[in-house]
mmCIF file of C-alpha atoms in Angstrom:
data_model
loop_
_atom_site.group_PDB
_atom_site.id
_atom_site.type_symbol
_atom_site.label_atom_id
_atom_site.label_comp_id
_atom_site.label_asym_id
_atom_site.label_seq_id
_atom_site.Cartn_x
_atom_site.Cartn_y
_atom_site.Cartn_z
ATOM 1 C CA MET A 1 -20.131 152.765 41.877
ATOM 2 C CA GLU A 2 -19.408 151.457 45.350
ATOM 3 C CA GLU A 3 -15.879 151.758 46.562
ATOM 4 C CA ALA A 4 -13.800 148.751 47.528
ATOM 5 C CA SER A 5 -13.229 147.961 51.161
ATOM 6 C CA SER A 6 -9.798 148.416 52.646
ATOM 7 C CA GLU A 7 -9.201 144.665 52.602
ATOM 8 C CA GLY A 8 -9.920 143.875 49.008
ATOM 9 C CA SER A 9 -12.158 144.384 46.042
ATOM 10 C CA ILE A 10 -15.375 143.040 47.589
ATOM 11 C CA PRO A 11 -17.633 146.071 48.094
ATOM 12 C CA SER A 12 -19.034 146.784 51.508
ATOM 13 C CA THR A 13 -22.592 145.866 52.356
ATOM 14 C CA ARG A 14 -24.525 148.831 53.770
ATOM 15 C CA PRO A 15 -27.688 148.447 55.869
ATOM 16 C CA ARG A 16 -30.924 150.004 54.781
ATOM 17 C CA GLU A 17 -31.032 153.037 57.056
ATOM 18 C CA LYS A 18 -34.763 153.671 56.786
ATOM 19 C CA LEU A 19 -36.002 150.276 57.898
ATOM 20 C CA SER A 20 -38.820 151.112 60.302
ATOM 21 C CA LYS A 21 -38.698 149.990 63.895
ATOM 22 C CA GLU A 22 -42.125 148.422 63.414
ATOM 23 C CA ALA A 23 -40.762 146.244 60.640
ATOM 24 C CA GLU A 24 -37.766 145.309 62.774
ATOM 25 C CA LYS A 25 -40.022 144.292 65.624
ATOM 26 C CA LYS A 26 -42.387 142.366 63.365
ATOM 27 C CA THR A 27 -39.729 140.424 61.503
ATOM 28 C CA ASN A 28 -37.122 140.151 64.275
ATOM 29 C CA TYR A 29 -34.683 141.477 61.713
ATOM 30 C CA THR A 30 -31.764 143.570 62.916
ATOM 31 C CA PRO A 31 -29.890 145.306 60.101
ATOM 32 C CA LEU A 32 -26.126 144.925 59.872
ATOM 33 C CA LYS A 33 -24.171 147.771 61.393
ATOM 34 C CA GLY A 34 -21.156 148.990 59.495
ATOM 35 C CA LYS A 35 -19.261 147.312 56.678
ATOM 36 C CA LEU A 36 -18.891 143.595 55.949
ATOM 37 C CA SER A 37 -15.288 143.082 54.915
ATOM 38 C CA ARG A 38 -13.613 140.266 53.002
ATOM 39 C CA ARG A 39 -12.383 138.873 56.323
ATOM 40 C CA ASP A 40 -15.950 138.856 57.640
ATOM 41 C CA LEU A 41 -17.125 137.021 54.548
ATOM 42 C CA LEU A 42 -14.326 134.499 54.902
ATOM 43 C CA LYS A 43 -15.349 133.918 58.511
ATOM 44 C CA VAL A 44 -18.941 133.299 57.425
ATOM 45 C CA ALA A 45 -17.762 130.974 54.659
ATOM 46 C CA ALA A 46 -15.504 129.113 57.073
ATOM 47 C CA ALA A 47 -18.356 128.700 59.519
ATOM 48 C CA SER A 48 -20.604 127.388 56.729
ATOM 49 C CA ALA A 49 -17.920 124.997 55.522
ATOM 50 C CA GLY A 50 -17.391 123.876 59.080
ATOM 51 C CA GLY A 51 -21.096 123.202 59.388
ATOM 52 C CA LEU A 52 -21.076 121.144 56.205
ATOM 53 C CA ALA A 53 -18.021 119.246 57.379
ATOM 54 C CA LEU A 54 -19.664 118.615 60.736
ATOM 55 C CA ARG A 55 -22.831 117.350 59.092
ATOM 56 C CA LYS A 56 -20.756 115.120 56.806
ATOM 57 C CA TYR A 57 -18.831 113.829 59.817
ATOM 58 C CA LEU A 58 -22.029 113.132 61.734
ATOM 59 C CA THR A 59 -23.513 111.375 58.683
ATOM 60 C CA GLU A 60 -20.410 109.217 58.339
ATOM 61 C CA GLN A 61 -20.530 108.461 62.055
ATOM 62 C CA GLU A 62 -24.195 107.532 61.761
ATOM 63 C CA ARG A 63 -23.392 105.303 58.786
ATOM 64 C CA SER A 64 -20.500 103.697 60.656
ATOM 65 C CA ASN A 65 -22.657 103.081 63.720
ATOM 66 C CA GLU A 66 -25.421 101.566 61.611
ATOM 67 C CA LEU A 67 -23.152 99.250 59.638
ATOM 68 C CA THR A 68 -21.264 97.977 62.694
ATOM 69 C CA GLU A 69 -24.422 97.149 64.618
ATOM 70 C CA ARG A 70 -24.839 93.437 65.289
ATOM 71 C CA TYR A 71 -28.054 91.463 65.580
ATOM 72 C CA SER A 72 -29.078 88.119 67.012
ATOM 73 C CA ASP A 73 -30.404 87.198 63.548
ATOM 74 C CA PRO A 74 -27.546 85.769 61.410
ATOM 75 C CA LEU A 75 -29.212 86.739 58.119
ATOM 76 C CA ALA A 76 -29.597 90.342 59.287
ATOM 77 C CA ASN A 77 -25.864 90.388 60.026
ATOM 78 C CA VAL A 78 -25.150 89.064 56.529
ATOM 79 C CA ILE A 79 -27.194 91.935 55.084
ATOM 80 C CA GLN A 80 -25.203 94.357 57.259
ATOM 81 C CA ALA A 81 -21.979 92.948 55.829
ATOM 82 C CA ILE A 82 -23.325 93.212 52.270
ATOM 83 C CA LYS A 83 -24.084 96.894 52.850
ATOM 84 C CA ARG A 84 -20.495 97.398 53.986
ATOM 85 C CA GLN A 85 -19.099 95.449 51.031
ATOM 86 C CA PHE A 86 -21.186 97.218 48.371
ATOM 87 C CA PRO A 87 -21.438 100.857 49.561
ATOM 88 C CA GLU A 88 -22.215 102.197 46.074
ATOM 89 C CA ALA A 89 -25.160 99.853 45.567
ATOM 90 C CA ALA A 90 -26.693 99.213 48.974
ATOM 91 C CA ASP A 91 -28.663 101.650 51.118
ATOM 92 C CA TRP A 92 -26.824 101.769 54.445
ATOM 93 C CA ARG A 93 -29.971 103.028 56.177
ATOM 94 C CA ALA A 94 -31.894 99.889 55.226
ATOM 95 C CA ASP A 95 -33.466 98.010 58.130
ATOM 96 C CA SER A 96 -31.507 94.750 57.981
ATOM 97 C CA PRO A 97 -33.769 92.767 60.366
ATOM 98 C CA LYS A 98 -36.808 93.875 58.368
ATOM 99 C CA TRP A 99 -35.254 92.653 55.118
ATOM 100 C CA SER A 100 -34.193 89.429 56.781
ATOM 101 C CA GLY A 101 -37.766 88.854 57.911
ATOM 102 C CA ALA A 102 -39.142 89.556 54.433
ATOM 103 C CA ILE A 103 -36.709 87.082 52.868
ATOM 104 C CA LYS A 104 -37.529 84.334 55.372
ATOM 105 C CA LYS A 105 -41.269 84.848 54.920
ATOM 106 C CA GLY A 106 -40.823 84.889 51.145
ATOM 107 C CA PHE A 107 -39.034 81.537 51.124
ATOM 108 C CA ALA A 108 -41.669 79.978 53.384
ATOM 109 C CA LYS A 109 -44.590 81.305 51.348
ATOM 110 C CA ALA A 110 -43.046 80.318 48.005
ATOM 111 C CA GLY A 111 -42.136 76.866 49.281
ATOM 112 C CA LEU A 112 -38.519 77.170 48.149
ATOM 113 C CA SER A 113 -35.612 75.726 50.098
ATOM 114 C CA THR A 114 -33.472 78.231 51.993
ATOM 115 C CA SER A 115 -30.316 76.600 50.682
ATOM 116 C CA ALA A 116 -27.108 78.609 50.643
ATOM 117 C CA GLU A 117 -27.353 78.903 46.863
ATOM 118 C CA ASN A 118 -30.963 80.086 46.826
ATOM 119 C CA THR A 119 -30.354 82.551 49.653
ATOM 120 C CA GLY A 120 -27.222 83.828 47.933
ATOM 121 C CA VAL A 121 -29.087 84.382 44.666
ATOM 122 C CA VAL A 122 -31.888 86.292 46.417
ATOM 123 C CA LEU A 123 -29.423 88.510 48.295
ATOM 124 C CA THR A 124 -27.473 89.135 45.082
ATOM 125 C CA ILE A 125 -30.577 90.145 43.131
ATOM 126 C CA ILE A 126 -31.907 92.426 45.882
ATOM 127 C CA ASN A 127 -28.537 94.094 46.366
ATOM 128 C CA ALA A 128 -28.011 94.665 42.644
ATOM 129 C CA LEU A 129 -31.512 95.768 41.672
ATOM 130 C CA SER A 130 -32.761 97.729 44.689
ATOM 131 C CA GLY A 131 -29.858 97.998 47.121
ATOM 132 C CA PHE A 132 -32.165 97.019 50.018
ATOM 133 C CA ARG A 133 -34.038 100.311 49.646
ATOM 134 C CA GLU A 134 -37.145 100.641 51.763
ATOM 135 C CA ASP A 135 -39.412 101.958 49.014
ATOM 136 C CA PRO A 136 -38.288 100.344 45.759
ATOM 137 C CA PRO A 137 -40.044 101.904 42.775
ATOM 138 C CA VAL A 138 -42.241 100.138 40.283
ATOM 139 C CA PHE A 139 -41.049 101.142 36.856
ATOM 140 C CA GLY A 140 -40.835 100.099 33.244
ATOM 141 C CA GLU A 141 -37.823 98.248 31.981
ATOM 142 C CA LEU A 142 -36.571 98.812 28.485
ATOM 143 C CA PRO A 143 -38.737 97.365 25.735
ATOM 144 C CA ILE A 144 -37.490 94.022 24.469
ATOM 145 C CA ILE A 145 -37.896 92.578 21.020
ATOM 146 C CA ARG A 146 -40.736 90.279 20.107
ATOM 147 C CA GLU A 147 -39.640 86.924 18.812
ATOM 148 C CA ASN A 148 -41.356 87.199 15.455
ATOM 149 C CA HIS A 149 -40.436 90.709 14.326
ATOM 150 C CA LEU A 150 -37.614 93.090 15.150
ATOM 151 C CA SER A 151 -39.622 96.272 14.673
ATOM 152 C CA LEU A 152 -42.313 95.307 17.178
ATOM 153 C CA LEU A 153 -41.471 96.058 20.798
ATOM 154 C CA LYS A 154 -43.048 94.570 23.861
ATOM 155 C CA LYS A 155 -42.787 96.523 27.081
ATOM 156 C CA GLN A 156 -41.820 94.458 30.093
ATOM 157 C CA TRP A 157 -42.883 96.265 33.245
ATOM 158 C CA THR A 158 -40.994 95.283 36.361
ATOM 159 C CA GLY A 159 -41.006 96.451 39.925
ATOM 160 C CA GLY A 160 -40.201 95.774 43.534
ATOM 161 C CA PRO A 161 -36.931 94.972 45.275
ATOM 162 C CA MET A 162 -36.172 92.116 42.862
ATOM 163 C CA GLU A 163 -37.601 93.716 39.691
ATOM 164 C CA VAL A 164 -40.213 91.065 39.052
ATOM 165 C CA ASN A 165 -42.179 91.231 35.813
ATOM 166 C CA TYR A 166 -45.718 92.304 36.609
ATOM 167 C CA GLN A 167 -47.078 89.784 34.074
ATOM 168 C CA PHE A 168 -45.618 86.976 36.184
ATOM 169 C CA VAL A 169 -47.571 88.249 39.201
ATOM 170 C CA MET A 170 -50.748 88.696 37.155
ATOM 171 C CA ASP A 171 -50.549 85.122 35.874
ATOM 172 C CA LEU A 172 -49.642 83.685 39.278
ATOM 173 C CA GLU A 173 -52.449 85.405 41.180
ATOM 174 C CA SER A 174 -55.018 85.974 38.401
ATOM 175 C CA ILE A 175 -55.129 89.668 39.249
ATOM 176 C CA SER A 176 -55.151 92.916 37.304
ATOM 177 C CA GLU A 177 -52.104 94.859 36.209
ATOM 178 C CA GLU A 178 -52.905 97.606 38.713
ATOM 179 C CA GLU A 179 -53.110 95.148 41.602
ATOM 180 C CA ALA A 180 -49.887 93.429 40.516
ATOM 181 C CA LEU A 181 -48.016 96.726 40.480
ATOM 182 C CA LYS A 182 -49.439 97.614 43.885
ATOM 183 C CA ARG A 183 -48.301 94.337 45.420
ATOM 184 C CA LEU A 184 -44.829 94.618 43.953
ATOM 185 C CA SER A 185 -44.442 97.976 45.683
ATOM 186 C CA SER A 186 -44.251 96.409 49.153
ATOM 187 C CA ILE A 187 -41.093 94.813 50.509
ATOM 188 C CA ASP A 188 -42.753 91.627 51.765
ATOM 189 C CA ASP A 189 -44.740 90.926 48.600
ATOM 190 C CA GLY A 190 -41.982 92.142 46.303
ATOM 191 C CA VAL A 191 -39.488 89.732 47.871
ATOM 192 C CA TYR A 192 -42.016 86.885 47.894
ATOM 193 C CA TYR A 193 -42.784 87.234 44.181
ATOM 194 C CA GLY A 194 -39.076 87.431 43.434
ATOM 195 C CA ILE A 195 -38.479 84.174 45.299
ATOM 196 C CA ALA A 196 -41.486 82.600 43.561
ATOM 197 C CA MET A 197 -39.977 83.587 40.211
ATOM 198 C CA LEU A 198 -36.608 82.163 41.263
ATOM 199 C CA LYS A 199 -38.338 78.888 42.119
ATOM 200 C CA LYS A 200 -39.820 78.679 38.632
ATOM 201 C CA ILE A 201 -36.597 79.631 36.845
ATOM 202 C CA SER A 202 -34.435 77.279 38.924
ATOM 203 C CA VAL A 203 -36.402 74.217 37.826
ATOM 204 C CA TYR A 204 -35.011 74.591 34.303
ATOM 205 C CA TYR A 205 -31.394 74.505 35.478
ATOM 206 C CA GLN A 206 -31.336 72.386 38.638
ATOM 207 C CA ASN A 207 -29.672 69.461 36.849
ATOM 208 C CA ILE A 208 -26.719 71.457 35.511
ATOM 209 C CA PRO A 209 -23.768 70.103 37.537
ATOM 210 C CA ASP A 210 -21.495 73.107 37.020
ATOM 211 C CA GLU A 211 -22.439 75.765 39.576
ATOM 212 C CA ALA A 212 -21.147 78.724 37.569
ATOM 213 C CA ARG A 213 -23.042 77.679 34.424
ATOM 214 C CA ARG A 214 -26.182 76.977 36.440
ATOM 215 C CA LEU A 215 -26.099 80.394 38.098
ATOM 216 C CA GLU A 216 -25.283 82.225 34.871
ATOM 217 C CA CYS A 217 -28.397 80.700 33.305
ATOM 218 C CA ILE A 218 -30.529 81.769 36.279
ATOM 219 C CA PHE A 219 -29.183 85.328 36.266
ATOM 220 C CA ALA A 220 -29.444 85.580 32.467
ATOM 221 C CA ASP A 221 -33.097 84.528 32.647
ATOM 222 C CA TRP A 222 -33.699 87.184 35.288
ATOM 223 C CA ASN A 223 -32.628 89.786 32.759
ATOM 224 C CA ALA A 224 -33.760 88.260 29.447
ATOM 225 C CA GLY A 225 -36.880 86.411 30.527
ATOM 226 C CA GLU A 226 -37.863 83.109 32.076
ATOM 227 C CA GLY A 227 -36.585 80.073 30.159
ATOM 228 C CA ARG A 228 -34.514 82.044 27.654
ATOM 229 C CA SER A 229 -31.349 80.114 28.510
ATOM 230 C CA VAL A 230 -33.118 76.819 27.764
ATOM 231 C CA ARG A 231 -34.078 78.114 24.339
ATOM 232 C CA ALA A 232 -30.606 79.571 23.798
ATOM 233 C CA GLY A 233 -29.310 76.020 24.217
ATOM 234 C CA LEU A 234 -31.154 74.988 21.051
ATOM 235 C CA GLN A 235 -29.598 77.891 19.162
ATOM 236 C CA ALA A 236 -26.124 76.873 20.356
ATOM 237 C CA ALA A 237 -26.714 73.242 19.336
ATOM 238 C CA VAL A 238 -27.965 74.184 15.864
ATOM 239 C CA ALA A 239 -24.992 76.525 15.365
ATOM 240 C CA GLU A 240 -22.608 73.732 16.371
ATOM 241 C CA LEU A 241 -24.176 71.245 13.956
ATOM 242 C CA SER A 242 -24.672 73.560 10.993
ATOM 243 C CA LYS A 243 -21.500 75.657 11.416
ATOM 244 C CA LEU A 244 -23.681 78.684 10.709
ATOM 245 C CA PRO A 245 -23.833 81.830 12.896
ATOM 246 C CA VAL A 246 -26.801 81.685 15.265
ATOM 247 C CA ASN A 247 -26.769 84.044 18.247
ATOM 248 C CA ASN A 248 -27.797 82.630 21.630
ATOM 249 C CA THR A 249 -30.491 85.219 22.314
ATOM 250 C CA GLY A 250 -33.072 82.757 23.585
ATOM 251 C CA LEU A 251 -35.534 84.324 21.127
ATOM 252 C CA LEU A 252 -35.949 81.479 18.671
ATOM 253 C CA LEU A 253 -38.176 83.343 16.235
ATOM 254 C CA LEU A 254 -36.183 86.572 16.148
ATOM 255 C CA GLU A 255 -35.625 87.750 12.582
ATOM 256 C CA ASP A 256 -32.273 88.896 11.260
ATOM 257 C CA VAL A 257 -32.345 92.652 10.642
ATOM 258 C CA GLU A 258 -30.937 92.512 7.121
ATOM 259 C CA SER A 259 -32.193 89.230 5.679
ATOM 260 C CA LYS A 260 -35.554 89.279 7.482
ATOM 261 C CA LYS A 261 -35.061 85.554 8.000
ATOM 262 C CA ILE A 262 -34.948 83.578 11.236
ATOM 263 C CA PRO A 263 -31.366 82.271 11.641
ATOM 264 C CA VAL A 264 -32.118 79.134 13.662
ATOM 265 C CA VAL A 265 -34.868 78.064 11.243
ATOM 266 C CA GLU A 266 -32.672 78.669 8.205
ATOM 267 C CA ALA A 267 -29.858 76.677 9.833
ATOM 268 C CA ILE A 268 -32.165 73.715 10.541
ATOM 269 C CA MET A 269 -33.401 73.794 6.944
ATOM 270 C CA THR A 270 -29.830 73.210 5.711
ATOM 271 C CA PHE A 271 -29.765 69.699 7.193
ATOM 272 C CA PRO A 272 -30.529 66.875 4.744
ATOM 273 C CA ASP A 273 -34.284 66.722 4.335
ATOM 274 C CA ALA A 274 -34.522 69.099 7.329
ATOM 275 C CA PHE A 275 -35.139 66.079 9.579
ATOM 276 C CA GLY A 276 -38.269 65.433 7.537
ATOM 277 C CA LEU A 277 -39.885 68.540 9.024
ATOM 278 C CA SER A 278 -41.621 71.302 7.121
ATOM 279 C CA ARG A 279 -40.787 74.945 7.741
ATOM 280 C CA GLU A 280 -44.273 75.413 9.153
ATOM 281 C CA GLN A 281 -43.758 72.555 11.620
ATOM 282 C CA ILE A 282 -40.423 73.979 12.756
ATOM 283 C CA LEU A 283 -41.955 77.422 13.281
ATOM 284 C CA THR A 284 -44.825 75.904 15.250
ATOM 285 C CA ASP A 285 -42.446 73.883 17.426
ATOM 286 C CA LEU A 286 -40.175 76.830 18.174
ATOM 287 C CA ASN A 287 -43.165 78.889 19.241
ATOM 288 C CA GLU A 288 -44.049 76.401 21.987
ATOM 289 C CA PRO A 289 -43.673 77.521 25.625
ATOM 290 C CA THR A 290 -40.412 76.552 27.302
ATOM 291 C CA ASP A 291 -42.191 73.954 29.438
ATOM 292 C CA ASN A 292 -43.249 72.091 26.268
ATOM 293 C CA ILE A 293 -40.526 72.804 23.729
ATOM 294 C CA ARG A 294 -38.303 69.860 24.701
ATOM 295 C CA THR A 295 -41.009 67.416 23.619
ATOM 296 C CA THR A 296 -41.402 68.867 20.119
ATOM 297 C CA ALA A 297 -40.280 67.010 17.001
ATOM 298 C CA THR A 298 -37.806 69.772 16.109
ATOM 299 C CA TRP A 299 -36.094 69.741 19.499
ATOM 300 C CA GLN A 300 -35.843 65.955 19.563
ATOM 301 C CA ALA A 301 -34.528 65.817 15.986
ATOM 302 C CA VAL A 302 -31.732 68.251 16.846
ATOM 303 C CA GLU A 303 -30.886 66.236 19.973
ATOM 304 C CA SER A 304 -30.758 63.043 17.911
ATOM 305 C CA LYS A 305 -28.352 64.649 15.447
ATOM 306 C CA LEU A 306 -26.304 66.092 18.321
ATOM 307 C CA GLY A 307 -26.019 62.716 20.037
ATOM 308 C CA HIS A 308 -26.892 63.977 23.519
ATOM 309 C CA GLN A 309 -29.338 66.218 25.327
ATOM 310 C CA ILE A 310 -29.352 69.900 24.453
ATOM 311 C CA GLU A 311 -27.804 71.789 27.358
ATOM 312 C CA PRO A 312 -28.900 75.289 28.372
ATOM 313 C CA VAL A 313 -26.500 78.166 27.785
ATOM 314 C CA PRO A 314 -26.839 81.659 29.299
ATOM 315 C CA ALA A 315 -29.040 83.749 27.034
ATOM 316 C CA ASP A 316 -27.126 86.578 25.386
ATOM 317 C CA LEU A 317 -29.887 89.036 24.532
ATOM 318 C CA GLN A 318 -28.828 92.585 23.769
ATOM 319 C CA VAL A 319 -30.575 95.550 25.354
ATOM 320 C CA PRO A 320 -31.660 97.623 22.337
ATOM 321 C CA GLY A 321 -30.905 101.253 21.606
ATOM 322 C CA LEU A 322 -28.917 103.916 23.411
ATOM 323 C CA ILE A 323 -29.682 102.540 26.865
ATOM 324 C CA GLY A 324 -28.106 99.239 25.929
ATOM 325 C CA LYS A 325 -24.962 101.042 24.802
ATOM 326 C CA LEU A 326 -24.837 103.052 28.029
ATOM 327 C CA LYS A 327 -25.339 99.938 30.149
ATOM 328 C CA ASN A 328 -22.517 98.272 28.287
ATOM 329 C CA LEU A 329 -20.267 101.322 28.609
ATOM 330 C CA PHE A 330 -20.744 101.927 32.326
ATOM 331 C CA TYR A 331 -21.574 98.481 33.697
ATOM 332 C CA ASN A 332 -20.677 95.999 30.947
ATOM 333 C CA GLU A 333 -24.336 94.950 31.105
ATOM 334 C CA GLY A 334 -25.489 95.701 27.584
ATOM 335 C CA THR A 335 -26.636 92.086 27.268
ATOM 336 C CA SER A 336 -28.284 89.542 29.518
ATOM 337 C CA LEU A 337 -25.005 87.601 29.491
ATOM 338 C CA GLY A 338 -23.138 90.663 30.772
ATOM 339 C CA PHE A 339 -25.762 91.072 33.487
ATOM 340 C CA ALA A 340 -25.403 87.396 34.442
ATOM 341 C CA ARG A 341 -21.619 87.526 34.657
ATOM 342 C CA ASN A 342 -21.664 90.612 36.875
ATOM 343 C CA ARG A 343 -24.218 89.037 39.193
ATOM 344 C CA LEU A 344 -22.170 85.839 39.370
ATOM 345 C CA GLN A 345 -19.136 87.770 40.608
ATOM 346 C CA GLU A 346 -21.254 89.553 43.223
ATOM 347 C CA TYR A 347 -22.794 86.234 44.236
ATOM 348 C CA LYS A 348 -19.345 84.800 44.938
ATOM 349 C CA VAL A 349 -18.565 87.720 47.263
ATOM 350 C CA ILE A 350 -21.901 87.355 49.047
ATOM 351 C CA ARG A 351 -21.405 83.613 49.518
ATOM 352 C CA LYS A 352 -18.071 84.333 51.210
ATOM 353 C CA ILE A 353 -19.851 86.785 53.509
ATOM 354 C CA MET A 354 -22.443 84.130 54.337
ATOM 355 C CA LYS A 355 -19.705 81.711 55.407
ATOM 356 C CA THR A 356 -18.051 84.112 57.862
#
C-alpha cells in the first residue's frame, strides 16, 4: 500500500526508474522526478480549467463577433438578428449572406412574391426546422396515419432546411426518390423546394382576411400535410351543423379507434335524407384531392346547409405514439395545431426584426 503524501491522502506518483534512455530519446518522454503532491495536482487542474475557460471565452467572443457583423445585404442582416434572437435554435456560425442568397434565388426560381409575409414565413420555417445549419440532414419524419385505416402507417420522408416532403419533389420534378433526397440535401435546392411548397400551400389560404388564421393554416399544413386545413374546414362545418364530435384532423376518412367508423361520414348521414347522397358517394367525394374536393356534391351540400362557404381551419392532427407525447411535453407541439401556433409566435418576432 502506498503511503499518503504529506499534504493529503492522494498517493504520490513515482516515476518508472528503469525506463531506458533509448526509449526516452525515441518517445521524447521525460519521466517525472519526485512526488506529485495534492498541490501539484490542483495546479494542473487549475491550469486545465483555465484552458477550458479561455476556450469558452474565445468561443463566446467569436460568437459575439460573428453575430454583430453587419452586411450590405439587408436580408443577411435580418438573418444575423434572428440568430441573436433565437440562440437555442439557430446556428450562430451560419453564413448569413449565403442563406440570404439561397432564399432570394429560391423565390425567383419558384416564381413567388418576396412579400414581407412570404419572406417571414420562409425565415420562420428555416429557423425552426434547421436553424440555418449548413448541412441540414435528410431524415424520416414520424409515420402519419392513413386516412382510411388507423393501423396502417405511411412514412413521410422529409429533408433539407425547410423539411420538404420528398414526394413533393418527386412529383414536381418527375424524379426518383434517391434524386429527390439528394437535391433536398443542398441549401439552394432545399430552400427552393421549400418556397415552391409554400407557393402551393398559400394558394389555398390567400383569401382568408385574418392574417393569424391564414398563417396558422399555412403552418399547420407544413406539419400535417398540404391542404389538410382546407379539409379540416369541412370537418368543422359538419360538427357545427350536426352537433356531433368531429375532430379537425384534416384526414376526412380517418376511422375512429373504438367504433371503426368515420366520424365525418357518420355525422353527414344523420342529416335528413343525407342530402340525397349515398354513403358510397360521400366516401368517394371525401377521397378527392384537395384541389377538387370543393366541387364535389358532398362539399356543396354541406355549404348549402351551412349557408356560406366552408372556411379552412388549422388542421389539428396528433403526432402518434411516444414521440408525439414528448413533443407535446417539451415543445407543446404534439399536434399540427400546436406546431402552427408556435411558428406563428416566432413569425411575429421575425416580422418585427424585419421592420427594424
